[in-house]
Short mmCIF file of C-alpha atoms in Angstrom, two decimals:
data_model
loop_
_atom_site.label_atom_id
_atom_site.label_comp_id
_atom_site.label_asym_id
_atom_site.label_seq_id
_atom_site.Cartn_x
_atom_site.Cartn_y
_atom_site.Cartn_z
CA MET A 1 -8.96 -17.75 42.24
CA LEU A 2 -8.59 -22.33 43.26
CA ARG A 3 -10.86 -22.34 40.64
CA ILE A 4 -9.53 -20.93 38.07
CA SER A 5 -6.30 -23.17 38.65
CA ILE A 6 -8.84 -26.40 39.32
CA ASP A 7 -10.16 -25.68 36.33
CA VAL A 8 -6.75 -25.11 34.04
CA ILE A 9 -5.31 -28.06 35.94
CA VAL A 10 -8.22 -30.35 35.01
CA GLY A 11 -8.19 -28.98 31.19
CA VAL A 12 -5.44 -29.90 30.60
CA SER A 13 -5.55 -33.49 30.99
CA LEU A 14 -8.66 -33.79 29.49
CA ALA A 15 -6.72 -32.85 26.57
CA PHE A 16 -4.52 -34.98 27.17
CA THR A 17 -6.91 -37.63 27.29
CA LEU A 18 -9.17 -36.54 24.69
CA PHE A 19 -6.24 -36.88 22.35
CA ARG A 20 -6.00 -40.55 23.24
CA LEU A 21 -10.09 -40.85 22.47
CA PHE A 22 -9.91 -39.24 18.84
CA TYR A 23 -6.28 -40.79 18.15
CA GLY A 24 -6.48 -44.00 20.08
CA PRO A 25 -5.65 -46.58 17.04
CA SER A 26 -7.66 -49.60 18.79
CA VAL A 27 -10.93 -49.35 20.04
CA PHE A 28 -10.31 -50.47 23.23
CA ASP A 29 -8.43 -46.92 23.46
CA ARG A 30 -11.29 -45.41 23.04
CA LEU A 31 -13.24 -47.04 25.92
CA LEU A 32 -10.55 -45.82 27.46
CA GLY A 33 -10.76 -42.55 27.13
CA TYR A 34 -14.18 -42.22 27.29
CA SER A 35 -13.88 -43.98 30.73
CA SER A 36 -11.15 -41.46 32.04
CA VAL A 37 -13.77 -37.70 30.21
CA THR A 38 -16.09 -39.80 32.44
CA GLY A 39 -13.59 -39.05 35.77
CA LYS A 40 -13.10 -35.68 34.68
CA ILE A 41 -16.68 -34.69 33.61
CA VAL A 42 -17.34 -35.60 37.73
CA ILE A 43 -14.70 -34.12 38.69
CA LEU A 44 -15.59 -30.41 36.82
CA LEU A 45 -19.17 -31.31 38.03
CA VAL A 46 -18.60 -31.31 41.74
CA VAL A 47 -16.29 -28.11 41.02
CA GLU A 48 -19.32 -25.93 39.89
CA GLY A 49 -21.65 -27.52 42.40
CA ILE A 50 -19.59 -26.34 45.22
CA MET A 51 -18.02 -22.98 44.33
CA GLY A 52 -20.72 -22.07 42.09
CA GLY A 53 -23.40 -22.98 45.30
CA ARG A 54 -25.58 -24.86 43.30
CA THR A 55 -25.24 -27.67 45.09
CA VAL A 56 -27.77 -29.49 42.40
CA PHE A 57 -24.78 -30.28 40.08
CA VAL A 58 -23.35 -32.39 43.18
CA ASN A 59 -26.27 -34.89 42.11
CA LEU A 60 -25.77 -34.53 38.43
CA ALA A 61 -22.11 -36.04 39.57
CA LEU A 62 -23.11 -38.91 40.88
CA ILE A 63 -26.15 -39.39 38.56
CA TYR A 64 -24.04 -39.33 35.42
CA GLY A 65 -20.82 -41.26 37.27
CA VAL A 66 -23.89 -43.81 37.50
CA LEU A 67 -24.53 -44.22 34.08
CA SER A 68 -21.18 -43.47 32.32
CA PHE A 69 -20.46 -46.77 34.86
CA LEU A 70 -22.66 -48.99 33.54
CA GLY A 71 -21.97 -47.28 29.30
CA ILE A 72 -18.93 -48.90 29.73
CA VAL A 73 -18.70 -51.80 30.87
CA ILE A 74 -21.81 -53.03 29.16
CA ILE A 75 -19.75 -51.83 25.83
CA ALA A 76 -16.60 -53.32 27.51
CA ARG A 77 -18.38 -56.67 27.10
CA TYR A 78 -19.73 -56.07 23.66
CA ILE A 79 -16.89 -55.19 22.27
CA GLU A 80 -14.83 -58.09 23.54
CA ARG A 81 -14.51 -60.83 20.45
CA GLU A 82 -14.00 -64.01 20.69
CA VAL A 83 -11.40 -64.87 17.87
CA MET B 1 -11.07 -22.20 52.12
CA ASN B 2 -8.86 -24.27 55.24
CA ILE B 3 -5.36 -26.13 54.23
CA ILE B 4 -6.21 -28.95 54.48
CA SER B 5 -8.79 -28.77 51.55
CA LEU B 6 -6.53 -27.06 49.03
CA ILE B 7 -3.67 -29.22 49.94
CA LEU B 8 -5.51 -32.08 49.06
CA ILE B 9 -7.47 -31.41 46.15
CA TYR B 10 -3.72 -30.08 44.64
CA LEU B 11 -2.51 -33.34 45.01
CA GLY B 12 -5.91 -35.31 43.53
CA LEU B 13 -5.46 -32.78 40.06
CA LEU B 14 -1.55 -34.00 40.87
CA VAL B 15 -2.13 -37.35 40.14
CA MET B 16 -5.30 -36.79 37.80
CA LEU B 17 -2.42 -34.76 35.01
CA ILE B 18 0.01 -37.41 35.46
CA GLY B 19 -2.08 -40.65 34.72
CA SER B 20 -3.27 -38.53 32.35
CA PHE B 21 0.16 -37.69 30.27
CA GLY B 22 0.28 -41.34 30.96
CA VAL B 23 -2.69 -41.92 29.56
CA ALA B 24 -1.39 -40.34 26.25
CA ARG B 25 2.63 -41.18 26.35
CA LEU B 26 2.28 -44.53 27.45
CA PRO B 27 3.04 -48.09 24.38
CA ASP B 28 -0.01 -49.96 24.64
CA ILE B 29 -3.85 -50.59 25.41
CA TYR B 30 -2.61 -52.69 28.37
CA SER B 31 0.03 -49.61 30.21
CA ARG B 32 -2.08 -47.63 29.88
CA LEU B 33 -4.72 -49.03 31.17
CA GLN B 34 -2.82 -49.14 34.25
CA ALA B 35 -2.27 -45.08 34.53
CA SER B 36 -5.68 -44.76 34.19
CA GLY B 37 -7.49 -46.99 36.26
CA ALA B 38 -5.74 -46.02 38.81
CA SER B 39 -4.88 -42.68 38.50
CA ASP B 40 -8.40 -41.74 37.90
CA THR B 41 -10.26 -43.27 40.88
CA VAL B 42 -7.46 -41.68 43.26
CA GLY B 43 -7.15 -38.43 41.61
CA VAL B 44 -10.68 -38.39 42.13
CA ILE B 45 -11.30 -39.54 45.51
CA VAL B 46 -8.35 -37.24 47.06
CA ILE B 47 -10.25 -34.26 44.78
CA LEU B 48 -14.23 -35.45 46.43
CA ALA B 49 -12.14 -35.37 49.93
CA GLY B 50 -10.57 -32.50 49.35
CA PHE B 51 -13.67 -31.24 49.15
CA LEU B 52 -16.23 -32.29 51.63
CA LEU B 53 -13.43 -30.62 54.46
CA TYR B 54 -14.11 -26.94 51.98
CA LYS B 55 -16.51 -24.93 53.74
CA GLY B 56 -16.44 -27.42 57.63
CA PHE B 57 -18.49 -30.44 56.86
CA ARG B 58 -21.93 -30.33 56.30
CA PHE B 59 -25.07 -32.71 55.79
CA SER B 60 -25.51 -31.71 52.48
CA ASP B 61 -22.16 -32.93 51.78
CA SER B 62 -22.84 -36.11 52.99
CA PHE B 63 -23.60 -36.82 49.07
CA LEU B 64 -19.60 -36.19 48.04
CA GLY B 65 -18.90 -39.40 50.93
CA LEU B 66 -21.96 -41.18 49.05
CA LEU B 67 -19.83 -40.16 45.61
CA ILE B 68 -16.40 -41.24 46.96
CA LEU B 69 -17.59 -44.77 48.49
CA PHE B 70 -19.75 -45.13 44.79
CA PHE B 71 -15.86 -43.82 43.01
CA PHE B 72 -13.59 -46.03 45.37
CA VAL B 73 -16.24 -49.41 43.97
CA THR B 74 -16.49 -48.80 40.34
CA GLY B 75 -12.40 -47.60 39.89
CA PRO B 76 -11.15 -50.87 39.75
CA ILE B 77 -14.38 -53.08 37.70
CA ILE B 78 -13.98 -50.35 35.07
CA GLY B 79 -10.44 -50.47 34.39
CA HIS B 80 -10.95 -54.74 34.87
CA SER B 81 -13.34 -55.09 32.36
CA ILE B 82 -11.79 -52.70 28.94
CA ALA B 83 -8.74 -55.05 30.43
CA LYS B 84 -10.93 -58.56 29.84
CA SER B 85 -12.70 -57.89 27.44
CA ALA B 86 -8.49 -56.79 25.46
CA PHE B 87 -7.55 -59.15 26.42
CA LEU B 88 -10.46 -62.02 25.28
CA SER B 89 -9.85 -59.90 21.94
CA LYS B 90 -7.00 -60.89 21.22
CA VAL B 91 -4.92 -57.63 21.70
CA GLU B 92 -0.58 -58.31 21.49
CA PRO B 93 0.57 -56.60 24.64
CA SER B 94 3.47 -54.58 22.93
CA GLN B 95 6.99 -55.99 22.98
CA SER B 96 8.83 -52.35 21.94
CA ARG B 97 11.84 -52.61 23.44
CA ASP B 98 13.50 -48.69 24.26
CA LYS B 99 17.04 -50.35 23.98
CA GLY B 100 17.03 -52.70 21.02
CA GLU B 101 17.23 -55.90 21.37
CA ASP B 102 15.67 -57.92 24.28
CA ALA B 103 17.99 -59.24 26.89
#
């Protein structure tokens, strides 16, 4: 029961974020959408790891979080145009 | 499944939902950054704290503490780096006032 409600609520907030990811007028909105999707994916991984019984997913969530954090910061530096 | 973890998980989900709604609805990049930076970090941390106490604290759950520490450190950094790159690219905050003319 708790598992279903978590999935539904995270799914709804994921929908808002994906809207911003795809629609975002500027490239920074897309980067913002991607960083927010990362947080949600980490939550879903941890939920699957603890409630689904396979605790390897919690380690996966950390690795995914670290790598996507690096990607976000590097992309942010890359798209910086000193106009 | 004790009550504390239930409350924490649902609070974190609420914060995350409101933050995502803010990201979708706010007028320009800077206000969206404010919404997403704070709400993502807080939401993730509160949900992970809820999962810490889910089946009583076991040593294998200490990994969640590491995750909490990681998101506690890197959450603001993400928001800062995006805002800095947007500001340096001369992105103008929107001047639109809902009440028509400027005060």
